[in-house]
Amino acid sequence: MPSPAHTLAPPSPGAPPIAPQFEEGTTLDRFLLETLRGYPEATGQFVTLVNQVTLAAKLVSARVNRAGLAGMFGATGTMNIQGEYVQKMDVYANETFKRALEHAGVLCMIISEEEDDAIPIPPQFPTGKYVFAMDPLDGSSNIDTNASIGTIFAVFRRMSESGQGQPQDVLRSGRDIVAAGYIVYGAGTVLVLSTGRGVHGFTLDPTVGEFFLSHHDIRLTPDTRTYSCNEAYTGTWDPRLVGWLAGTKDPALGWSARYIGSLVGDFHRNLVKGGVFLYPPSKKAPNGKLRLLYEAFPLAFLAEQAGGAATDGVGPILDRTLASLHERTPLYIGNKNAVDAITRVLST
Ligand code: AHG
Ligand code: MN
Ligand code: MN
């Protein structure tokens, strides 16, 4: 008899709202302009921000696709605040996004996984109303293997009045996020974005250098039978989680495992096809490995916007308030019933 943690729950009542249909070949620009008509207070700064993000994404995508030819494999020999060896592509992505964003007059501060402190806007440029937090290149260990890697970002509206961003502009609740997304550099380059009205994917057509709507209103169904985790660490996991994982091995339930080792690649597959991703605390990472601000927060925003869920094992990731820029968190994210089952297991 399947355990309650693995039974198929009845589908949640009511289908997701039917979003307005966009024509084939809708560009990201057109999608933004038509979407932002619903935000009368829009000043155009957000469209500018997304346009600069897509410029940086095109540059990083081109470099990733030629990394092996452009001498971009391998490490720089330096270590970042995370205690990780910085890869050449980490530096390139970090510099490319900073250069594309810092002059646009739409940000008051940038936070990057690759930099210890918040990055101020250079004095020669105007500041703007948004805070941009990014993992410029996620999945660095996969750069040389040609597996999917990506850029993950979260956007907040500033709290301080003007000028350079202040700590209170970023040390805040995940519920304050106004937009989040990622670019996955894989077989194609796909930008997935939410401004709080559903989750939408745009695929880069490199022959014209334009992102076109390819995944309209991505939804996570309540259930899944796919899990993603690094099973090598289960020896130092919470035994209750080990028990949950063991339950998926019941052949009657039809679970499958998929793990790339790039959060952005694992999350994108789970978003498109369904799946629950787990990165629990372990002996190697007592608070979990993933960072709250620029990995868990943005993906949790997307997961909830798509009808899924994301918790740290105790409560919703987005209910957390950031205490320090690079703090780590356990992360359980994906289809809602699976995330809820894991949270229940950890609360008993
Ligand atoms: P980053 O490359 O930005 O440091 O992130 C790597 C993370 C994440 O992408 C992935 O899910 C995780 O590291 C994989 O960790 P393990 O190798 O411990 O499984
Ligand atoms: Mn990362
Ligand atoms: Mn990274």
mmCIF file of C-alpha atoms and ligand atoms in Angstrom:
data_model
loop_
_atom_site.group_PDB
_atom_site.id
_atom_site.type_symbol
_atom_site.label_atom_id
_atom_site.label_comp_id
_atom_site.label_asym_id
_atom_site.label_seq_id
_atom_site.Cartn_x
_atom_site.Cartn_y
_atom_site.Cartn_z
ATOM 1 C CA MET A 1 0.000 0.000 0.000
ATOM 2 C CA PRO A 2 1.695 3.303 -1.070
ATOM 3 C CA SER A 3 2.545 5.511 1.899
ATOM 4 C CA PRO A 4 0.539 8.776 2.278
ATOM 5 C CA ALA A 5 3.665 10.719 1.310
ATOM 6 C CA HIS A 6 3.549 9.216 -2.158
ATOM 7 C CA THR A 7 -0.135 8.800 -2.999
ATOM 8 C CA LEU A 8 -1.561 10.758 -5.922
ATOM 9 C CA ALA A 9 -3.608 13.546 -4.367
ATOM 10 C CA PRO A 10 -6.847 14.517 -6.155
ATOM 11 C CA PRO A 11 -6.137 17.288 -8.724
ATOM 12 C CA SER A 12 -6.572 20.726 -7.176
ATOM 13 C CA PRO A 13 -10.041 22.133 -7.982
ATOM 14 C CA GLY A 14 -10.319 24.464 -10.949
ATOM 15 C CA ALA A 15 -7.951 24.805 -13.881
ATOM 16 C CA PRO A 16 -5.500 27.738 -13.951
ATOM 17 C CA PRO A 17 -6.996 30.976 -15.355
ATOM 18 C CA ILE A 18 -6.870 31.065 -19.151
ATOM 19 C CA ALA A 19 -4.305 33.754 -19.871
ATOM 20 C CA PRO A 20 -4.696 35.935 -22.969
ATOM 21 C CA GLN A 21 -3.325 34.086 -25.979
ATOM 22 C CA PHE A 22 -0.375 35.655 -27.763
ATOM 23 C CA GLU A 23 0.286 35.062 -31.455
ATOM 24 C CA GLU A 24 3.075 32.800 -32.643
ATOM 25 C CA GLY A 25 6.240 34.841 -33.059
ATOM 26 C CA THR A 26 5.512 37.274 -30.212
ATOM 27 C CA THR A 27 8.794 38.872 -29.242
ATOM 28 C CA LEU A 28 9.787 39.460 -25.641
ATOM 29 C CA ASP A 29 9.577 43.230 -26.222
ATOM 30 C CA ARG A 30 5.982 42.991 -27.452
ATOM 31 C CA PHE A 31 5.058 40.636 -24.611
ATOM 32 C CA LEU A 32 6.467 43.080 -22.057
ATOM 33 C CA LEU A 33 4.769 46.106 -23.593
ATOM 34 C CA GLU A 34 1.385 44.335 -23.750
ATOM 35 C CA THR A 35 1.801 42.903 -20.230
ATOM 36 C CA LEU A 36 2.936 46.153 -18.677
ATOM 37 C CA ARG A 37 -0.118 47.962 -20.062
ATOM 38 C CA GLY A 38 -1.709 46.342 -16.979
ATOM 39 C CA TYR A 39 0.661 48.289 -14.729
ATOM 40 C CA PRO A 40 -0.390 51.973 -15.070
ATOM 41 C CA GLU A 41 2.454 52.996 -12.773
ATOM 42 C CA ALA A 42 5.026 51.456 -15.135
ATOM 43 C CA THR A 43 7.725 54.004 -15.919
ATOM 44 C CA GLY A 44 9.539 51.974 -18.536
ATOM 45 C CA GLN A 45 12.429 51.264 -16.171
ATOM 46 C CA PHE A 46 11.418 47.611 -15.949
ATOM 47 C CA VAL A 47 11.318 47.176 -19.735
ATOM 48 C CA THR A 48 14.772 48.761 -19.898
ATOM 49 C CA LEU A 49 15.991 46.393 -17.161
ATOM 50 C CA VAL A 50 14.737 43.309 -19.009
ATOM 51 C CA ASN A 51 16.198 44.552 -22.278
ATOM 52 C CA GLN A 52 19.620 44.916 -20.655
ATOM 53 C CA VAL A 53 19.276 41.439 -19.101
ATOM 54 C CA THR A 54 18.538 39.978 -22.527
ATOM 55 C CA LEU A 55 21.539 41.789 -24.033
ATOM 56 C CA ALA A 56 23.813 40.243 -21.393
ATOM 57 C CA ALA A 57 22.108 36.871 -21.899
ATOM 58 C CA LYS A 58 22.857 36.946 -25.640
ATOM 59 C CA LEU A 59 26.508 37.754 -24.975
ATOM 60 C CA VAL A 60 26.889 35.015 -22.350
ATOM 61 C CA SER A 61 25.015 32.536 -24.550
ATOM 62 C CA ALA A 62 27.385 33.208 -27.453
ATOM 63 C CA ARG A 63 30.408 32.800 -25.183
ATOM 64 C CA VAL A 64 29.057 29.607 -23.560
ATOM 65 C CA ASN A 65 28.423 28.122 -26.992
ATOM 66 C CA ARG A 66 32.072 28.756 -27.941
ATOM 67 C CA ALA A 67 33.607 28.260 -24.471
ATOM 68 C CA GLY A 68 35.695 25.328 -25.630
ATOM 69 C CA LEU A 69 37.077 27.331 -28.558
ATOM 70 C CA ALA A 70 37.543 30.609 -26.720
ATOM 71 C CA GLY A 71 39.718 29.190 -23.955
ATOM 72 C CA MET A 72 36.850 29.717 -21.503
ATOM 73 C CA PHE A 73 36.960 26.301 -19.893
ATOM 74 C CA GLY A 74 38.451 25.804 -16.481
ATOM 75 C CA ALA A 75 39.098 27.816 -13.362
ATOM 76 C CA THR A 76 40.689 31.204 -12.776
ATOM 77 C CA GLY A 77 42.656 29.903 -9.805
ATOM 78 C CA THR A 78 40.831 32.267 -7.404
ATOM 79 C CA MET A 79 38.201 31.413 -4.775
ATOM 80 C CA ASN A 80 35.018 33.408 -4.124
ATOM 81 C CA ILE A 81 33.248 34.202 -0.851
ATOM 82 C CA GLN A 82 31.369 30.945 -1.257
ATOM 83 C CA GLY A 83 34.647 29.060 -0.895
ATOM 84 C CA GLU A 84 34.302 27.829 -4.472
ATOM 85 C CA TYR A 85 36.913 27.928 -7.215
ATOM 86 C CA VAL A 86 35.817 30.618 -9.668
ATOM 87 C CA GLN A 87 35.518 29.444 -13.260
ATOM 88 C CA LYS A 88 36.502 31.690 -16.165
ATOM 89 C CA MET A 89 32.880 31.681 -17.326
ATOM 90 C CA ASP A 90 31.717 32.808 -13.846
ATOM 91 C CA VAL A 91 33.867 35.922 -14.217
ATOM 92 C CA TYR A 92 32.784 36.578 -17.799
ATOM 93 C CA ALA A 93 29.085 36.244 -16.936
ATOM 94 C CA ASN A 94 29.447 38.409 -13.841
ATOM 95 C CA GLU A 95 31.245 41.192 -15.700
ATOM 96 C CA THR A 96 28.891 40.997 -18.691
ATOM 97 C CA PHE A 97 25.718 41.356 -16.593
ATOM 98 C CA LYS A 98 27.240 44.141 -14.485
ATOM 99 C CA ARG A 99 28.363 46.101 -17.562
ATOM 100 C CA ALA A 100 24.971 45.692 -19.238
ATOM 101 C CA LEU A 101 23.060 46.797 -16.150
ATOM 102 C CA GLU A 102 25.048 49.407 -14.219
ATOM 103 C CA HIS A 103 24.748 52.303 -16.723
ATOM 104 C CA ALA A 104 21.021 51.868 -17.541
ATOM 105 C CA GLY A 105 19.721 54.134 -14.764
ATOM 106 C CA VAL A 106 17.267 51.493 -13.524
ATOM 107 C CA LEU A 107 19.145 49.989 -10.546
ATOM 108 C CA CYS A 108 20.300 51.306 -7.182
ATOM 109 C CA MET A 109 22.428 48.239 -6.375
ATOM 110 C CA ILE A 110 23.472 44.855 -7.742
ATOM 111 C CA ILE A 111 24.208 41.769 -5.633
ATOM 112 C CA SER A 112 26.148 38.930 -7.253
ATOM 113 C CA GLU A 113 27.114 35.481 -6.043
ATOM 114 C CA GLU A 114 30.604 36.318 -7.309
ATOM 115 C CA GLU A 115 31.107 39.465 -5.209
ATOM 116 C CA ASP A 116 31.395 39.662 -1.416
ATOM 117 C CA ASP A 117 29.560 42.969 -1.029
ATOM 118 C CA ALA A 118 26.659 44.698 -2.768
ATOM 119 C CA ILE A 119 27.868 46.390 -5.975
ATOM 120 C CA PRO A 120 27.153 50.134 -6.039
ATOM 121 C CA ILE A 121 26.191 51.931 -9.239
ATOM 122 C CA PRO A 122 29.290 53.771 -10.573
ATOM 123 C CA PRO A 123 28.962 57.510 -9.746
ATOM 124 C CA GLN A 124 28.958 58.537 -13.408
ATOM 125 C CA PHE A 125 25.657 56.693 -13.948
ATOM 126 C CA PRO A 126 22.153 57.546 -12.639
ATOM 127 C CA THR A 127 20.541 55.211 -10.103
ATOM 128 C CA GLY A 128 17.068 53.753 -10.562
ATOM 129 C CA LYS A 129 14.286 52.122 -8.631
ATOM 130 C CA TYR A 130 15.208 48.437 -8.732
ATOM 131 C CA VAL A 131 17.593 46.097 -6.890
ATOM 132 C CA PHE A 132 19.035 43.248 -8.989
ATOM 133 C CA ALA A 133 20.339 40.058 -7.305
ATOM 134 C CA MET A 134 21.993 37.442 -9.492
ATOM 135 C CA ASP A 135 23.793 34.180 -9.741
ATOM 136 C CA PRO A 136 25.583 35.155 -12.945
ATOM 137 C CA LEU A 137 26.478 31.595 -13.811
ATOM 138 C CA ASP A 138 24.801 28.685 -12.048
ATOM 139 C CA GLY A 139 26.086 25.159 -12.532
ATOM 140 C CA SER A 140 29.728 26.146 -12.935
ATOM 141 C CA SER A 141 30.862 22.573 -12.384
ATOM 142 C CA ASN A 142 29.122 21.727 -15.658
ATOM 143 C CA ILE A 143 30.687 24.390 -17.902
ATOM 144 C CA ASP A 144 33.338 22.063 -19.332
ATOM 145 C CA THR A 145 30.839 19.192 -19.778
ATOM 146 C CA ASN A 146 28.440 21.030 -22.123
ATOM 147 C CA ALA A 147 25.538 20.378 -19.724
ATOM 148 C CA SER A 148 22.938 23.093 -19.124
ATOM 149 C CA ILE A 149 24.098 26.075 -17.072
ATOM 150 C CA GLY A 150 22.401 29.394 -16.525
ATOM 151 C CA THR A 151 21.908 32.805 -14.935
ATOM 152 C CA ILE A 152 19.348 33.275 -12.145
ATOM 153 C CA PHE A 153 18.016 36.659 -10.959
ATOM 154 C CA ALA A 154 15.554 38.328 -8.627
ATOM 155 C CA VAL A 155 14.302 41.929 -8.787
ATOM 156 C CA PHE A 156 13.094 44.060 -5.856
ATOM 157 C CA ARG A 157 11.753 47.628 -5.915
ATOM 158 C CA ARG A 158 13.985 49.792 -3.690
ATOM 159 C CA MET A 159 12.808 50.843 -0.211
ATOM 160 C CA SER A 160 15.210 53.788 0.190
ATOM 161 C CA GLU A 161 14.316 57.082 -1.402
ATOM 162 C CA SER A 162 17.106 57.708 -3.897
ATOM 163 C CA GLY A 163 20.831 57.452 -4.600
ATOM 164 C CA GLN A 164 22.868 54.331 -3.923
ATOM 165 C CA GLY A 165 20.995 51.303 -2.565
ATOM 166 C CA GLN A 166 20.978 50.725 1.195
ATOM 167 C CA PRO A 167 21.034 47.451 3.178
ATOM 168 C CA GLN A 168 17.275 47.649 3.765
ATOM 169 C CA ASP A 169 16.772 47.552 0.000
ATOM 170 C CA VAL A 170 17.896 43.908 -0.081
ATOM 171 C CA LEU A 171 17.721 42.530 3.488
ATOM 172 C CA ARG A 172 13.994 41.855 3.164
ATOM 173 C CA SER A 173 11.265 39.267 2.640
ATOM 174 C CA GLY A 174 11.055 37.118 -0.480
ATOM 175 C CA ARG A 175 7.433 38.300 -0.695
ATOM 176 C CA ASP A 176 8.813 41.702 -1.806
ATOM 177 C CA ILE A 177 10.168 40.266 -5.069
ATOM 178 C CA VAL A 178 8.512 42.019 -8.040
ATOM 179 C CA ALA A 179 10.049 39.890 -10.787
ATOM 180 C CA ALA A 180 12.346 36.889 -11.143
ATOM 181 C CA GLY A 181 13.730 34.700 -13.865
ATOM 182 C CA TYR A 182 16.562 32.737 -15.289
ATOM 183 C CA ILE A 183 18.296 32.141 -18.598
ATOM 184 C CA VAL A 184 19.254 28.518 -19.257
ATOM 185 C CA TYR A 185 22.105 28.057 -21.751
ATOM 186 C CA GLY A 186 21.367 24.554 -23.029
ATOM 187 C CA ALA A 187 20.415 23.007 -26.380
ATOM 188 C CA GLY A 188 18.783 26.411 -26.881
ATOM 189 C CA THR A 189 18.931 29.582 -24.821
ATOM 190 C CA VAL A 190 15.667 30.121 -22.961
ATOM 191 C CA LEU A 191 14.690 33.053 -20.758
ATOM 192 C CA VAL A 192 11.982 32.202 -18.210
ATOM 193 C CA LEU A 193 10.425 35.221 -16.536
ATOM 194 C CA SER A 194 7.607 36.176 -14.184
ATOM 195 C CA THR A 195 6.472 39.670 -13.237
ATOM 196 C CA GLY A 196 3.823 38.242 -10.921
ATOM 197 C CA ARG A 197 1.333 37.340 -13.652
ATOM 198 C CA GLY A 198 2.283 33.773 -14.482
ATOM 199 C CA VAL A 199 5.499 32.272 -15.820
ATOM 200 C CA HIS A 200 6.484 32.592 -19.460
ATOM 201 C CA GLY A 201 9.423 31.286 -21.510
ATOM 202 C CA PHE A 202 11.175 32.941 -24.428
ATOM 203 C CA THR A 203 13.597 31.155 -26.731
ATOM 204 C CA LEU A 204 16.502 32.967 -28.374
ATOM 205 C CA ASP A 205 16.647 32.718 -32.146
ATOM 206 C CA PRO A 206 20.371 33.345 -32.593
ATOM 207 C CA THR A 207 19.932 33.928 -36.336
ATOM 208 C CA VAL A 208 18.027 37.148 -35.617
ATOM 209 C CA GLY A 209 19.211 37.808 -32.034
ATOM 210 C CA GLU A 210 15.657 37.995 -30.699
ATOM 211 C CA PHE A 211 13.843 36.181 -27.876
ATOM 212 C CA PHE A 212 10.436 34.812 -29.008
ATOM 213 C CA LEU A 213 7.605 33.580 -26.754
ATOM 214 C CA SER A 214 7.900 29.790 -26.732
ATOM 215 C CA HIS A 215 6.369 28.699 -23.393
ATOM 216 C CA HIS A 216 3.198 30.680 -22.588
ATOM 217 C CA ASP A 217 1.850 30.449 -19.037
ATOM 218 C CA ILE A 218 3.935 27.495 -17.776
ATOM 219 C CA ARG A 219 2.026 25.568 -15.093
ATOM 220 C CA LEU A 220 3.186 22.992 -12.537
ATOM 221 C CA THR A 221 0.489 20.337 -12.035
ATOM 222 C CA PRO A 222 -0.049 19.370 -8.365
ATOM 223 C CA ASP A 223 1.643 15.968 -8.668
ATOM 224 C CA THR A 224 4.875 14.559 -10.020
ATOM 225 C CA ARG A 225 6.730 11.271 -10.104
ATOM 226 C CA THR A 226 10.189 12.709 -10.729
ATOM 227 C CA TYR A 227 12.706 13.732 -8.086
ATOM 228 C CA SER A 228 16.046 15.538 -8.420
ATOM 229 C CA CYS A 229 18.720 15.316 -5.739
ATOM 230 C CA ASN A 230 22.325 14.299 -5.204
ATOM 231 C CA GLU A 231 21.700 10.870 -3.669
ATOM 232 C CA ALA A 232 25.407 10.539 -2.783
ATOM 233 C CA TYR A 233 24.742 12.736 0.253
ATOM 234 C CA THR A 234 21.812 10.787 1.726
ATOM 235 C CA GLY A 235 24.208 9.242 4.256
ATOM 236 C CA THR A 236 24.180 12.540 6.169
ATOM 237 C CA TRP A 237 20.603 13.645 5.429
ATOM 238 C CA ASP A 238 17.822 13.875 8.039
ATOM 239 C CA PRO A 239 16.637 10.240 8.400
ATOM 240 C CA ARG A 240 13.014 11.347 7.782
ATOM 241 C CA LEU A 241 14.038 12.542 4.326
ATOM 242 C CA VAL A 242 15.918 9.314 3.690
ATOM 243 C CA GLY A 243 12.658 7.538 4.502
ATOM 244 C CA TRP A 244 10.707 9.711 2.061
ATOM 245 C CA LEU A 245 13.268 9.010 -0.660
ATOM 246 C CA ALA A 246 13.162 5.287 0.041
ATOM 247 C CA GLY A 247 9.385 5.426 -0.486
ATOM 248 C CA THR A 248 9.890 6.569 -4.072
ATOM 249 C CA LYS A 249 11.602 3.241 -4.835
ATOM 250 C CA ASP A 250 8.258 1.354 -4.670
ATOM 251 C CA PRO A 251 7.953 0.111 -8.283
ATOM 252 C CA ALA A 252 4.162 0.400 -8.045
ATOM 253 C CA LEU A 253 4.524 4.188 -7.878
ATOM 254 C CA GLY A 254 6.581 4.726 -11.016
ATOM 255 C CA TRP A 255 9.021 7.362 -9.739
ATOM 256 C CA SER A 256 12.014 8.411 -11.827
ATOM 257 C CA ALA A 257 15.202 10.332 -10.971
ATOM 258 C CA ARG A 258 16.744 13.181 -12.953
ATOM 259 C CA TYR A 259 19.749 15.212 -11.704
ATOM 260 C CA ILE A 260 22.031 17.397 -13.825
ATOM 261 C CA GLY A 261 23.879 19.109 -10.991
ATOM 262 C CA SER A 262 23.007 22.571 -12.322
ATOM 263 C CA LEU A 263 20.143 23.971 -10.262
ATOM 264 C CA VAL A 264 18.934 26.041 -13.205
ATOM 265 C CA GLY A 265 18.962 23.007 -15.513
ATOM 266 C CA ASP A 266 17.258 20.763 -12.974
ATOM 267 C CA PHE A 267 14.673 23.419 -12.162
ATOM 268 C CA HIS A 268 13.913 24.184 -15.825
ATOM 269 C CA ARG A 269 13.319 20.502 -16.606
ATOM 270 C CA ASN A 270 11.110 20.163 -13.534
ATOM 271 C CA LEU A 271 9.185 23.334 -14.449
ATOM 272 C CA VAL A 272 8.547 22.136 -18.009
ATOM 273 C CA LYS A 273 7.994 18.435 -17.304
ATOM 274 C CA GLY A 274 7.233 18.250 -13.579
ATOM 275 C CA GLY A 275 9.550 17.234 -10.786
ATOM 276 C CA VAL A 276 10.578 17.982 -7.225
ATOM 277 C CA PHE A 277 14.129 19.159 -6.504
ATOM 278 C CA LEU A 278 15.723 18.587 -3.106
ATOM 279 C CA TYR A 279 18.904 20.092 -1.732
ATOM 280 C CA PRO A 280 18.729 19.273 2.006
ATOM 281 C CA PRO A 281 21.260 20.061 4.710
ATOM 282 C CA SER A 282 24.075 17.527 4.817
ATOM 283 C CA LYS A 283 27.357 17.117 6.680
ATOM 284 C CA LYS A 284 29.032 18.861 3.730
ATOM 285 C CA ALA A 285 26.480 21.719 3.759
ATOM 286 C CA PRO A 286 24.857 22.002 7.226
ATOM 287 C CA ASN A 287 22.496 24.820 6.109
ATOM 288 C CA GLY A 288 22.059 23.447 2.614
ATOM 289 C CA LYS A 289 24.306 24.568 -0.260
ATOM 290 C CA LEU A 290 22.041 26.864 -2.225
ATOM 291 C CA ARG A 291 21.884 30.583 -1.600
ATOM 292 C CA LEU A 292 18.632 32.166 -0.485
ATOM 293 C CA LEU A 293 18.856 35.525 -2.277
ATOM 294 C CA TYR A 294 19.801 34.638 -5.858
ATOM 295 C CA GLU A 295 18.979 30.949 -6.159
ATOM 296 C CA ALA A 296 16.123 29.944 -3.818
ATOM 297 C CA PHE A 297 14.158 33.240 -3.776
ATOM 298 C CA PRO A 298 13.879 33.686 -7.575
ATOM 299 C CA LEU A 299 13.085 30.035 -8.289
ATOM 300 C CA ALA A 300 10.572 29.950 -5.435
ATOM 301 C CA PHE A 301 8.867 33.020 -6.955
ATOM 302 C CA LEU A 302 8.656 31.232 -10.304
ATOM 303 C CA ALA A 303 7.500 27.945 -8.754
ATOM 304 C CA GLU A 304 4.655 29.639 -6.856
ATOM 305 C CA GLN A 305 3.694 31.699 -9.911
ATOM 306 C CA ALA A 306 3.437 28.428 -11.884
ATOM 307 C CA GLY A 307 1.212 26.822 -9.223
ATOM 308 C CA GLY A 308 4.006 24.919 -7.477
ATOM 309 C CA ALA A 309 5.707 25.406 -4.121
ATOM 310 C CA ALA A 310 9.116 25.924 -2.523
ATOM 311 C CA THR A 311 10.049 25.474 1.124
ATOM 312 C CA ASP A 312 13.147 25.285 3.305
ATOM 313 C CA GLY A 313 11.609 22.243 5.015
ATOM 314 C CA VAL A 314 9.864 24.381 7.639
ATOM 315 C CA GLY A 315 7.936 27.031 5.699
ATOM 316 C CA PRO A 316 7.688 28.748 2.289
ATOM 317 C CA ILE A 317 10.996 30.054 1.002
ATOM 318 C CA LEU A 318 9.355 33.372 0.083
ATOM 319 C CA ASP A 319 8.282 33.919 3.705
ATOM 320 C CA ARG A 320 11.959 34.100 4.690
ATOM 321 C CA THR A 321 13.630 37.468 5.303
ATOM 322 C CA LEU A 322 17.202 37.763 4.080
ATOM 323 C CA ALA A 323 19.649 38.240 6.953
ATOM 324 C CA SER A 324 22.908 38.252 4.978
ATOM 325 C CA LEU A 325 23.642 38.538 1.256
ATOM 326 C CA HIS A 326 25.084 35.041 0.760
ATOM 327 C CA GLU A 327 23.199 33.042 3.350
ATOM 328 C CA ARG A 328 22.415 29.463 2.405
ATOM 329 C CA THR A 329 19.173 27.529 2.766
ATOM 330 C CA PRO A 330 17.797 24.041 2.346
ATOM 331 C CA LEU A 331 15.551 23.950 -0.734
ATOM 332 C CA TYR A 332 12.634 21.694 -1.688
ATOM 333 C CA ILE A 333 10.927 23.021 -4.820
ATOM 334 C CA GLY A 334 8.548 21.858 -7.577
ATOM 335 C CA ASN A 335 5.088 20.340 -7.850
ATOM 336 C CA LYS A 336 3.031 21.354 -4.827
ATOM 337 C CA ASN A 337 1.875 17.969 -3.510
ATOM 338 C CA ALA A 338 5.427 16.575 -3.496
ATOM 339 C CA VAL A 339 6.824 19.675 -1.747
ATOM 340 C CA ASP A 340 3.977 19.563 0.790
ATOM 341 C CA ALA A 341 4.604 15.838 1.408
ATOM 342 C CA ILE A 342 8.303 16.484 2.085
ATOM 343 C CA THR A 343 7.469 19.389 4.407
ATOM 344 C CA ARG A 344 4.990 17.183 6.291
ATOM 345 C CA VAL A 345 7.581 14.437 6.654
ATOM 346 C CA LEU A 346 10.016 16.972 8.131
ATOM 347 C CA SER A 347 7.428 18.340 10.559
ATOM 348 C CA THR A 348 6.537 15.003 12.176
HETATM 349 P P1 AHG B 1 26.957 27.513 -8.671
HETATM 350 O O1 AHG B 1 27.568 26.916 -9.882
HETATM 351 O O2 AHG B 1 26.265 28.832 -8.931
HETATM 352 O O3 AHG B 1 27.919 27.577 -7.496
HETATM 353 O O4 AHG B 1 25.762 26.559 -8.212
HETATM 354 C C1 AHG B 1 26.037 25.214 -8.126
HETATM 355 C C2 AHG B 1 24.935 24.558 -7.339
HETATM 356 C C3 AHG B 1 23.676 24.291 -8.149
HETATM 357 O O5 AHG B 1 23.743 24.720 -9.450
HETATM 358 C C4 AHG B 1 23.547 22.793 -8.123
HETATM 359 O O6 AHG B 1 22.223 22.400 -7.887
HETATM 360 C C5 AHG B 1 24.423 22.376 -6.980
HETATM 361 O O7 AHG B 1 25.453 23.340 -6.891
HETATM 362 C C6 AHG B 1 25.022 21.020 -7.198
HETATM 363 O O8 AHG B 1 25.657 20.709 -5.989
HETATM 364 P P2 AHG B 1 26.301 19.249 -5.807
HETATM 365 O O9 AHG B 1 27.432 19.201 -6.785
HETATM 366 O O10 AHG B 1 26.720 19.237 -4.362
HETATM 367 O O11 AHG B 1 25.214 18.247 -6.102
HETATM 368 MN MN MN B 2 24.288 28.675 -8.413
HETATM 369 MN MN MN B 3 27.122 30.598 -9.737
#
